[in-house]
mmCIF file of N, CA and C in Angstrom:
data_model
loop_
_atom_site.group_PDB
_atom_site.id
_atom_site.type_symbol
_atom_site.label_atom_id
_atom_site.label_comp_id
_atom_site.label_asym_id
_atom_site.label_seq_id
_atom_site.Cartn_x
_atom_site.Cartn_y
_atom_site.Cartn_z
ATOM 1 N N UNK A 28 -49.459 -102.047 -5.773
ATOM 2 C CA UNK A 28 -49.605 -102.015 -4.310
ATOM 3 C C UNK A 28 -49.636 -101.277 -3.393
ATOM 4 N N UNK A 29 -50.327 -101.053 -1.958
ATOM 5 C CA UNK A 29 -50.795 -100.363 -1.172
ATOM 6 C C UNK A 29 -50.251 -100.982 0.305
ATOM 7 N N UNK A 30 -49.447 -100.914 0.681
ATOM 8 C CA UNK A 30 -50.199 -101.162 2.848
ATOM 9 C C UNK A 30 -50.400 -100.406 3.910
ATOM 10 N N UNK A 31 -51.125 -100.331 4.335
ATOM 11 C CA UNK A 31 -51.712 -99.703 5.741
ATOM 12 C C UNK A 31 -51.211 -100.288 6.834
ATOM 13 N N UNK A 32 -50.918 -99.422 8.300
ATOM 14 C CA UNK A 32 -49.997 -100.012 8.793
ATOM 15 C C UNK A 32 -50.646 -99.382 9.972
ATOM 16 N N UNK A 33 -51.471 -99.487 10.533
ATOM 17 C CA UNK A 33 -51.776 -98.976 12.066
ATOM 18 C C UNK A 33 -51.321 -98.792 13.056
ATOM 19 N N UNK A 34 -51.551 -97.342 13.894
ATOM 20 C CA UNK A 34 -51.038 -97.595 15.490
ATOM 21 C C UNK A 34 -51.778 -96.771 15.768
ATOM 22 N N UNK A 35 -51.655 -96.744 17.233
ATOM 23 C CA UNK A 35 -53.031 -96.169 18.284
ATOM 24 C C UNK A 35 -54.092 -96.043 18.682
ATOM 25 N N UNK A 36 -54.286 -97.580 18.243
ATOM 26 C CA UNK A 36 -55.138 -98.048 19.561
ATOM 27 C C UNK A 36 -55.002 -98.494 21.369
ATOM 28 N N UNK A 37 -55.662 -99.272 21.514
ATOM 29 C CA UNK A 37 -55.748 -99.134 23.263
ATOM 30 C C UNK A 37 -56.395 -99.250 24.088
ATOM 31 N N UNK A 38 -56.893 -99.014 25.244
ATOM 32 C CA UNK A 38 -57.598 -98.845 26.956
ATOM 33 C C UNK A 38 -57.741 -97.719 26.546
ATOM 34 N N UNK A 39 -58.933 -97.014 27.223
ATOM 35 C CA UNK A 39 -59.311 -95.000 27.299
ATOM 36 C C UNK A 39 -60.323 -95.372 28.562
ATOM 37 N N UNK A 40 -60.288 -94.734 29.399
ATOM 38 C CA UNK A 40 -61.684 -95.333 29.867
ATOM 39 C C UNK A 40 -62.704 -93.970 29.043
ATOM 40 N N UNK A 41 -64.389 -93.958 29.757
ATOM 41 C CA UNK A 41 -65.061 -93.376 28.994
ATOM 42 C C UNK A 41 -64.693 -91.337 29.164
ATOM 43 N N UNK A 42 -64.806 -90.683 27.937
ATOM 44 C CA UNK A 42 -64.789 -89.438 27.975
ATOM 45 C C UNK A 42 -63.470 -88.781 28.288
ATOM 46 N N UNK A 43 -62.620 -90.084 27.180
ATOM 47 C CA UNK A 43 -61.318 -89.921 26.551
ATOM 48 C C UNK A 43 -60.181 -89.699 25.407
ATOM 49 N N UNK A 44 -59.543 -90.019 25.059
ATOM 50 C CA UNK A 44 -59.409 -89.084 23.884
ATOM 51 C C UNK A 44 -57.703 -91.036 23.717
ATOM 52 N N UNK A 45 -58.256 -90.711 22.002
ATOM 53 C CA UNK A 45 -56.500 -91.798 21.159
ATOM 54 C C UNK A 45 -56.672 -91.025 20.445
ATOM 55 N N UNK A 46 -55.210 -91.003 19.653
ATOM 56 C CA UNK A 46 -55.271 -91.038 17.869
ATOM 57 C C UNK A 46 -54.469 -91.481 17.538
ATOM 58 N N UNK A 47 -55.260 -92.295 16.046
ATOM 59 C CA UNK A 47 -55.454 -93.766 15.030
ATOM 60 C C UNK A 47 -54.217 -92.720 14.169
ATOM 61 N N UNK A 48 -53.122 -94.083 14.321
ATOM 62 C CA UNK A 48 -52.455 -93.393 12.585
ATOM 63 C C UNK A 48 -52.200 -94.188 11.709
ATOM 64 N N UNK A 49 -52.179 -94.197 10.536
ATOM 65 C CA UNK A 49 -52.496 -95.070 9.389
ATOM 66 C C UNK A 49 -51.803 -94.547 8.684
ATOM 67 N N UNK A 50 -50.344 -95.139 8.426
ATOM 68 C CA UNK A 50 -49.037 -94.950 7.330
ATOM 69 C C UNK A 50 -49.034 -95.940 6.016
ATOM 70 N N UNK A 51 -49.043 -95.322 4.891
ATOM 71 C CA UNK A 51 -49.344 -95.807 4.415
ATOM 72 C C UNK A 51 -47.586 -96.109 2.700
ATOM 73 N N UNK A 52 -47.563 -96.752 2.756
ATOM 74 C CA UNK A 52 -46.631 -97.376 1.827
ATOM 75 C C UNK A 52 -46.223 -96.307 0.790
ATOM 76 N N UNK A 53 -46.576 -95.518 0.047
ATOM 77 C CA UNK A 53 -47.064 -94.901 -0.915
ATOM 78 C C UNK A 53 -47.163 -93.341 -0.713
ATOM 79 N N UNK A 54 -46.774 -92.995 -1.982
ATOM 80 C CA UNK A 54 -47.460 -91.438 -1.549
ATOM 81 C C UNK A 54 -48.878 -91.637 -1.399
ATOM 82 N N UNK A 55 -49.372 -90.757 -0.793
ATOM 83 C CA UNK A 55 -50.525 -90.889 -0.173
ATOM 84 C C UNK A 55 -51.224 -89.862 -2.016
ATOM 85 N N UNK A 56 -49.915 -89.141 -1.789
ATOM 86 C CA UNK A 56 -51.109 -88.239 -3.286
ATOM 87 C C UNK A 56 -51.599 -88.891 -4.312
ATOM 88 N N UNK A 57 -51.552 -90.412 -4.795
ATOM 89 C CA UNK A 57 -51.529 -90.897 -5.546
ATOM 90 C C UNK A 57 -53.129 -91.888 -4.635
ATOM 91 N N UNK A 58 -53.425 -91.181 -3.874
ATOM 92 C CA UNK A 58 -54.656 -92.134 -3.371
ATOM 93 C C UNK A 58 -55.939 -90.935 -2.925
ATOM 94 N N UNK A 59 -56.653 -91.786 -4.504
ATOM 95 C CA UNK A 59 -57.980 -90.969 -4.432
ATOM 96 C C UNK A 59 -58.803 -90.865 -2.407
ATOM 97 N N UNK A 60 -58.856 -91.267 -1.908
ATOM 98 C CA UNK A 60 -59.608 -91.635 -0.632
ATOM 99 C C UNK A 60 -59.159 -91.957 0.407
ATOM 100 N N UNK A 61 -58.953 -92.060 1.091
ATOM 101 C CA UNK A 61 -58.213 -92.939 2.437
ATOM 102 C C UNK A 61 -58.459 -92.291 4.120
ATOM 103 N N UNK A 62 -60.259 -93.237 4.819
ATOM 104 C CA UNK A 62 -60.286 -93.090 5.933
ATOM 105 C C UNK A 62 -60.442 -94.383 6.497
ATOM 106 N N UNK A 63 -61.422 -94.400 7.547
ATOM 107 C CA UNK A 63 -61.680 -95.749 8.793
ATOM 108 C C UNK A 63 -62.766 -96.008 8.565
ATOM 109 N N UNK A 64 -63.122 -97.671 9.106
ATOM 110 C CA UNK A 64 -63.585 -97.992 9.225
ATOM 111 C C UNK A 64 -64.152 -98.068 10.296
ATOM 112 N N UNK A 65 -65.205 -99.226 10.968
ATOM 113 C CA UNK A 65 -64.436 -99.862 12.676
ATOM 114 C C UNK A 65 -66.043 -100.863 12.205
ATOM 115 N N UNK A 66 -65.104 -101.763 13.510
ATOM 116 C CA UNK A 66 -66.390 -102.803 13.167
ATOM 117 C C UNK A 66 -66.273 -103.437 14.908
ATOM 118 N N UNK A 67 -67.155 -103.934 15.856
ATOM 119 C CA UNK A 67 -67.594 -103.714 16.725
ATOM 120 C C UNK A 67 -67.734 -105.386 16.505
ATOM 121 N N UNK A 68 -67.641 -106.032 18.118
ATOM 122 C CA UNK A 68 -68.159 -107.675 18.306
ATOM 123 C C UNK A 68 -69.210 -107.883 17.443
ATOM 124 N N UNK A 69 -70.011 -108.589 16.905
ATOM 125 C CA UNK A 69 -71.204 -108.889 16.167
ATOM 126 C C UNK A 69 -72.020 -108.081 15.241
ATOM 127 N N UNK A 70 -71.247 -106.899 15.091
ATOM 128 C CA UNK A 70 -71.687 -106.519 14.196
ATOM 129 C C UNK A 70 -71.161 -105.929 13.495
ATOM 130 N N UNK A 71 -71.825 -105.214 11.252
ATOM 131 C CA UNK A 71 -71.239 -105.136 10.453
ATOM 132 C C UNK A 71 -70.074 -103.917 10.941
ATOM 133 N N UNK A 72 -68.973 -104.019 10.398
ATOM 134 C CA UNK A 72 -68.110 -103.369 10.044
ATOM 135 C C UNK A 72 -68.999 -101.741 9.052
ATOM 136 N N UNK A 73 -68.427 -100.731 9.441
ATOM 137 C CA UNK A 73 -68.899 -99.304 9.273
ATOM 138 C C UNK A 73 -68.118 -98.257 9.347
ATOM 139 N N UNK A 74 -68.387 -97.957 7.905
ATOM 140 C CA UNK A 74 -67.418 -96.164 7.442
ATOM 141 C C UNK A 74 -67.442 -95.441 8.921
ATOM 142 N N UNK A 75 -66.098 -95.379 9.303
ATOM 143 C CA UNK A 75 -66.478 -93.529 9.992
ATOM 144 C C UNK A 75 -65.927 -92.463 9.427
ATOM 145 N N UNK A 76 -64.745 -92.061 9.267
ATOM 146 C CA UNK A 76 -64.342 -91.253 8.346
ATOM 147 C C UNK A 76 -63.885 -91.163 6.739
ATOM 148 N N UNK A 77 -63.769 -90.816 5.820
ATOM 149 C CA UNK A 77 -63.107 -90.504 4.339
ATOM 150 C C UNK A 77 -62.609 -88.689 4.324
ATOM 151 N N UNK A 78 -61.559 -89.065 4.032
ATOM 152 C CA UNK A 78 -61.030 -87.745 2.980
ATOM 153 C C UNK A 78 -60.325 -88.008 1.321
ATOM 154 N N UNK A 79 -61.037 -87.240 1.109
ATOM 155 C CA UNK A 79 -60.408 -86.771 -0.667
ATOM 156 C C UNK A 79 -58.984 -85.518 -0.317
ATOM 157 N N UNK A 80 -58.999 -85.591 -1.509
ATOM 158 C CA UNK A 80 -58.020 -84.582 -1.723
ATOM 159 C C UNK A 80 -58.926 -82.904 -1.715
ATOM 160 N N UNK A 81 -60.456 -83.339 -1.505
ATOM 161 C CA UNK A 81 -60.606 -81.813 -1.702
ATOM 162 C C UNK A 81 -61.843 -81.763 -0.044
ATOM 163 N N UNK A 82 -62.183 -82.908 0.368
ATOM 164 C CA UNK A 82 -62.593 -83.009 1.345
ATOM 165 C C UNK A 82 -62.997 -83.407 2.869
ATOM 166 N N UNK A 83 -63.461 -83.901 3.989
ATOM 167 C CA UNK A 83 -63.495 -84.555 4.489
ATOM 168 C C UNK A 83 -64.855 -85.091 4.930
ATOM 169 N N UNK A 84 -65.332 -85.978 5.493
ATOM 170 C CA UNK A 84 -66.340 -86.735 5.815
ATOM 171 C C UNK A 84 -66.292 -87.332 7.109
ATOM 172 N N UNK A 85 -67.479 -86.990 8.034
ATOM 173 C CA UNK A 85 -67.383 -87.981 9.347
ATOM 174 C C UNK A 85 -69.083 -88.239 9.663
ATOM 175 N N UNK A 86 -69.191 -89.612 10.050
ATOM 176 C CA UNK A 86 -70.878 -90.169 9.809
ATOM 177 C C UNK A 86 -70.968 -89.283 11.515
ATOM 178 N N UNK A 87 -72.599 -88.145 11.216
ATOM 179 C CA UNK A 87 -72.908 -88.493 11.989
ATOM 180 C C UNK A 87 -72.653 -88.632 13.993
ATOM 181 N N UNK A 88 -72.897 -89.976 13.469
ATOM 182 C CA UNK A 88 -72.188 -90.507 15.123
ATOM 183 C C UNK A 88 -71.077 -90.558 16.207
ATOM 184 N N UNK A 89 -69.959 -89.149 14.611
ATOM 185 C CA UNK A 89 -69.240 -89.343 15.077
ATOM 186 C C UNK A 89 -68.712 -87.688 15.503
ATOM 187 N N UNK A 90 -69.242 -87.403 14.715
ATOM 188 C CA UNK A 90 -69.064 -85.499 14.659
ATOM 189 C C UNK A 90 -68.867 -85.184 15.929
ATOM 190 N N UNK A 91 -67.973 -83.705 15.108
ATOM 191 C CA UNK A 91 -67.509 -83.006 16.587
ATOM 192 C C UNK A 91 -67.401 -84.075 18.073
ATOM 193 N N UNK A 92 -66.974 -85.107 17.982
ATOM 194 C CA UNK A 92 -66.109 -85.358 18.541
ATOM 195 C C UNK A 92 -64.401 -86.342 17.693
ATOM 196 N N UNK A 93 -64.556 -86.695 16.642
ATOM 197 C CA UNK A 93 -63.437 -87.394 15.919
ATOM 198 C C UNK A 93 -63.447 -86.212 15.112
ATOM 199 N N UNK A 94 -61.620 -87.102 14.051
ATOM 200 C CA UNK A 94 -61.432 -85.501 13.234
ATOM 201 C C UNK A 94 -60.158 -86.197 13.262
ATOM 202 N N UNK A 95 -60.360 -86.216 10.956
ATOM 203 C CA UNK A 95 -59.712 -86.802 9.970
ATOM 204 C C UNK A 95 -58.880 -85.892 9.474
ATOM 205 N N UNK A 96 -57.276 -86.288 9.392
ATOM 206 C CA UNK A 96 -56.986 -85.540 8.700
ATOM 207 C C UNK A 96 -55.635 -86.068 8.597
ATOM 208 N N UNK A 97 -54.606 -85.463 7.597
ATOM 209 C CA UNK A 97 -53.469 -86.411 6.828
ATOM 210 C C UNK A 97 -52.330 -85.211 6.790
ATOM 211 N N UNK A 98 -50.505 -86.008 6.898
ATOM 212 C CA UNK A 98 -49.421 -85.489 6.213
ATOM 213 C C UNK A 98 -49.465 -85.845 5.760
ATOM 214 N N UNK A 99 -48.920 -85.284 4.859
ATOM 215 C CA UNK A 99 -48.362 -85.308 3.341
ATOM 216 C C UNK A 99 -47.226 -86.294 3.749
ATOM 217 N N UNK A 100 -46.394 -85.554 4.157
ATOM 218 C CA UNK A 100 -44.562 -85.806 4.675
ATOM 219 C C UNK A 100 -44.629 -86.996 5.043
ATOM 220 N N UNK A 101 -45.690 -87.418 5.971
ATOM 221 C CA UNK A 101 -45.255 -88.803 6.170
ATOM 222 C C UNK A 101 -46.426 -89.966 6.109
ATOM 223 N N UNK A 102 -46.545 -88.988 4.999
ATOM 224 C CA UNK A 102 -47.752 -90.636 3.905
ATOM 225 C C UNK A 102 -48.908 -91.298 5.085
ATOM 226 N N UNK A 103 -49.362 -90.243 5.441
ATOM 227 C CA UNK A 103 -50.218 -90.604 7.219
ATOM 228 C C UNK A 103 -51.106 -89.974 7.573
ATOM 229 N N UNK A 104 -52.708 -90.795 7.663
ATOM 230 C CA UNK A 104 -53.329 -90.391 7.947
ATOM 231 C C UNK A 104 -53.801 -90.319 9.161
ATOM 232 N N UNK A 105 -54.989 -89.580 10.064
ATOM 233 C CA UNK A 105 -54.701 -89.669 11.378
ATOM 234 C C UNK A 105 -56.266 -89.355 11.756
ATOM 235 N N UNK A 106 -56.626 -90.337 12.701
ATOM 236 C CA UNK A 106 -58.109 -90.044 12.890
ATOM 237 C C UNK A 106 -57.988 -89.503 14.509
ATOM 238 N N UNK A 107 -58.420 -87.949 14.976
ATOM 239 C CA UNK A 107 -58.408 -87.849 16.328
ATOM 240 C C UNK A 107 -60.111 -88.161 17.331
ATOM 241 N N UNK A 108 -59.632 -88.667 17.688
ATOM 242 C CA UNK A 108 -60.800 -89.692 18.577
ATOM 243 C C UNK A 108 -60.851 -88.939 20.210
ATOM 244 N N UNK A 109 -62.375 -87.400 20.731
ATOM 245 C CA UNK A 109 -62.396 -86.806 21.439
ATOM 246 C C UNK A 109 -63.568 -87.440 22.361
ATOM 247 N N UNK A 110 -63.901 -88.314 23.744
ATOM 248 C CA UNK A 110 -64.939 -87.474 24.467
ATOM 249 C C UNK A 110 -65.411 -88.938 23.931
ATOM 250 N N UNK A 111 -64.298 -90.104 23.815
ATOM 251 C CA UNK A 111 -65.058 -91.168 23.780
ATOM 252 C C UNK A 111 -66.088 -91.775 24.614
ATOM 253 N N UNK A 112 -66.834 -92.962 23.888
ATOM 254 C CA UNK A 112 -67.508 -93.511 24.767
ATOM 255 C C UNK A 112 -67.156 -95.257 24.370
ATOM 256 N N UNK A 113 -68.342 -95.828 25.777
ATOM 257 C CA UNK A 113 -67.750 -97.120 25.631
ATOM 258 C C UNK A 113 -68.265 -98.521 23.941
ATOM 259 N N UNK A 114 -69.483 -97.419 23.963
ATOM 260 C CA UNK A 114 -70.180 -97.168 22.420
ATOM 261 C C UNK A 114 -69.309 -97.488 20.937
ATOM 262 N N UNK A 115 -68.363 -96.626 21.016
ATOM 263 C CA UNK A 115 -66.637 -96.775 20.930
ATOM 264 C C UNK A 115 -66.001 -97.722 20.453
ATOM 265 N N UNK A 116 -65.957 -98.925 21.123
ATOM 266 C CA UNK A 116 -65.584 -99.684 21.395
ATOM 267 C C UNK A 116 -64.856 -100.563 20.293
ATOM 268 N N UNK A 117 -64.538 -101.516 19.174
ATOM 269 C CA UNK A 117 -64.492 -101.693 17.929
ATOM 270 C C UNK A 117 -62.943 -101.773 17.432
ATOM 271 N N UNK A 118 -62.849 -102.902 16.921
ATOM 272 C CA UNK A 118 -61.569 -102.858 16.125
ATOM 273 C C UNK A 118 -61.775 -101.190 14.569
ATOM 274 N N UNK A 119 -60.599 -100.449 14.516
ATOM 275 C CA UNK A 119 -60.337 -99.547 13.493
ATOM 276 C C UNK A 119 -59.431 -100.171 12.889
ATOM 277 N N UNK A 120 -60.606 -99.832 11.542
ATOM 278 C CA UNK A 120 -59.803 -100.240 10.502
ATOM 279 C C UNK A 120 -58.759 -99.329 9.019
ATOM 280 N N UNK A 121 -58.246 -98.486 8.655
ATOM 281 C CA UNK A 121 -57.424 -97.156 8.026
ATOM 282 C C UNK A 121 -57.212 -98.340 6.491
ATOM 283 N N UNK A 122 -58.297 -97.544 5.908
ATOM 284 C CA UNK A 122 -59.035 -98.217 3.781
ATOM 285 C C UNK A 122 -58.568 -96.754 3.089
ATOM 286 N N UNK A 123 -57.262 -97.310 2.327
ATOM 287 C CA UNK A 123 -57.291 -96.048 0.889
ATOM 288 C C UNK A 123 -57.511 -97.050 -0.539
ATOM 289 N N UNK A 124 -58.927 -96.041 -0.823
ATOM 290 C CA UNK A 124 -58.956 -96.554 -2.119
ATOM 291 C C UNK A 124 -58.845 -95.947 -2.934
ATOM 292 N N UNK A 125 -58.614 -96.356 -4.893
ATOM 293 C CA UNK A 125 -57.765 -95.922 -6.002
ATOM 294 C C UNK A 125 -59.352 -97.076 -6.842
ATOM 295 N N UNK A 126 -60.040 -95.016 -7.072
ATOM 296 C CA UNK A 126 -61.486 -95.248 -7.795
ATOM 297 C C UNK A 126 -60.271 -95.710 -9.798
ATOM 298 N N UNK A 127 -61.450 -96.310 -10.479
ATOM 299 C CA UNK A 127 -60.522 -97.090 -11.678
ATOM 300 C C UNK A 127 -61.856 -96.629 -12.923
ATOM 301 N N UNK A 128 -61.594 -96.806 -14.308
ATOM 302 C CA UNK A 128 -62.168 -96.575 -15.007
ATOM 303 C C UNK A 128 -63.573 -97.501 -14.981
ATOM 304 N N UNK A 129 -63.970 -99.293 -14.212
ATOM 305 C CA UNK A 129 -65.082 -99.362 -13.959
ATOM 306 C C UNK A 129 -64.861 -99.532 -12.394
ATOM 307 N N UNK A 130 -64.935 -99.337 -11.850
ATOM 308 C CA UNK A 130 -65.350 -98.984 -10.125
ATOM 309 C C UNK A 130 -64.062 -98.307 -9.624
ATOM 310 N N UNK A 131 -63.185 -99.552 -8.166
ATOM 311 C CA UNK A 131 -62.604 -99.150 -6.871
ATOM 312 C C UNK A 131 -62.127 -100.414 -6.229
ATOM 313 N N UNK A 132 -60.496 -100.286 -6.361
ATOM 314 C CA UNK A 132 -60.111 -101.331 -5.590
ATOM 315 C C UNK A 132 -60.200 -100.390 -4.318
ATOM 316 N N UNK A 133 -59.650 -101.382 -2.623
ATOM 317 C CA UNK A 133 -59.281 -100.658 -2.169
ATOM 318 C C UNK A 133 -59.019 -101.558 -1.521
ATOM 319 N N UNK A 134 -57.674 -102.185 -0.049
ATOM 320 C CA UNK A 134 -56.505 -101.295 0.564
ATOM 321 C C UNK A 134 -56.989 -101.520 2.135
ATOM 322 N N UNK A 135 -56.204 -102.347 2.686
ATOM 323 C CA UNK A 135 -56.767 -102.359 4.004
ATOM 324 C C UNK A 135 -55.193 -102.608 5.535
ATOM 325 N N UNK A 136 -55.683 -101.435 5.931
ATOM 326 C CA UNK A 136 -54.291 -102.355 7.730
ATOM 327 C C UNK A 136 -55.624 -103.289 8.159
ATOM 328 N N UNK A 137 -54.701 -103.628 9.285
ATOM 329 C CA UNK A 137 -54.925 -105.137 9.995
ATOM 330 C C UNK A 137 -56.096 -104.482 11.327
ATOM 331 N N UNK A 138 -55.767 -103.362 11.536
ATOM 332 C CA UNK A 138 -56.578 -103.063 11.850
ATOM 333 C C UNK A 138 -56.068 -102.995 13.539
ATOM 334 N N UNK A 139 -56.194 -101.914 14.276
ATOM 335 C CA UNK A 139 -56.638 -101.418 15.407
ATOM 336 C C UNK A 139 -57.112 -101.681 16.569
ATOM 337 N N UNK A 140 -56.680 -102.175 17.761
ATOM 338 C CA UNK A 140 -58.263 -102.285 18.459
ATOM 339 C C UNK A 140 -58.494 -101.015 19.875
ATOM 340 N N UNK A 141 -59.543 -101.002 19.969
ATOM 341 C CA UNK A 141 -60.036 -99.286 21.365
ATOM 342 C C UNK A 141 -61.159 -99.881 21.489
ATOM 343 N N UNK A 142 -60.772 -99.646 22.932
ATOM 344 C CA UNK A 142 -61.692 -100.412 23.276
ATOM 345 C C UNK A 142 -61.290 -98.406 24.845
ATOM 346 N N UNK A 143 -63.161 -98.798 24.982
ATOM 347 C CA UNK A 143 -63.556 -97.744 26.004
ATOM 348 C C UNK A 143 -64.249 -97.925 26.643
ATOM 349 N N UNK A 144 -63.291 -98.023 28.162
ATOM 350 C CA UNK A 144 -64.651 -98.880 29.913
ATOM 351 C C UNK A 144 -63.352 -97.894 30.584
ATOM 352 N N UNK A 145 -64.890 -98.268 31.776
ATOM 353 C CA UNK A 145 -64.329 -97.416 33.026
ATOM 354 C C UNK A 145 -63.603 -98.718 33.739
#
């Protein structure tokens, strides 16, 4: 079982920055993939960024503005969000994925609200 706790959301003006944190209850070396998804009101949840032991990926919409990183000593993954836009407003969820012989198992945090508005 993996528990994830997000923090760092809030209200920010367009063009501003926020850093989201996701602390895992276990050593993140044992997790195959960690990332962030978001869900805006009335929309489906969408992937934003993820990282494995050897690579990172951000979706096109946030490339150049968002960065995903990790601190292994703190078992924490971060999402640095710069140049925020109103359309980035959503609940942001951290997830952890473990690959199994017959698929994968995902664990989710409770979500943190990000609101971009003037």
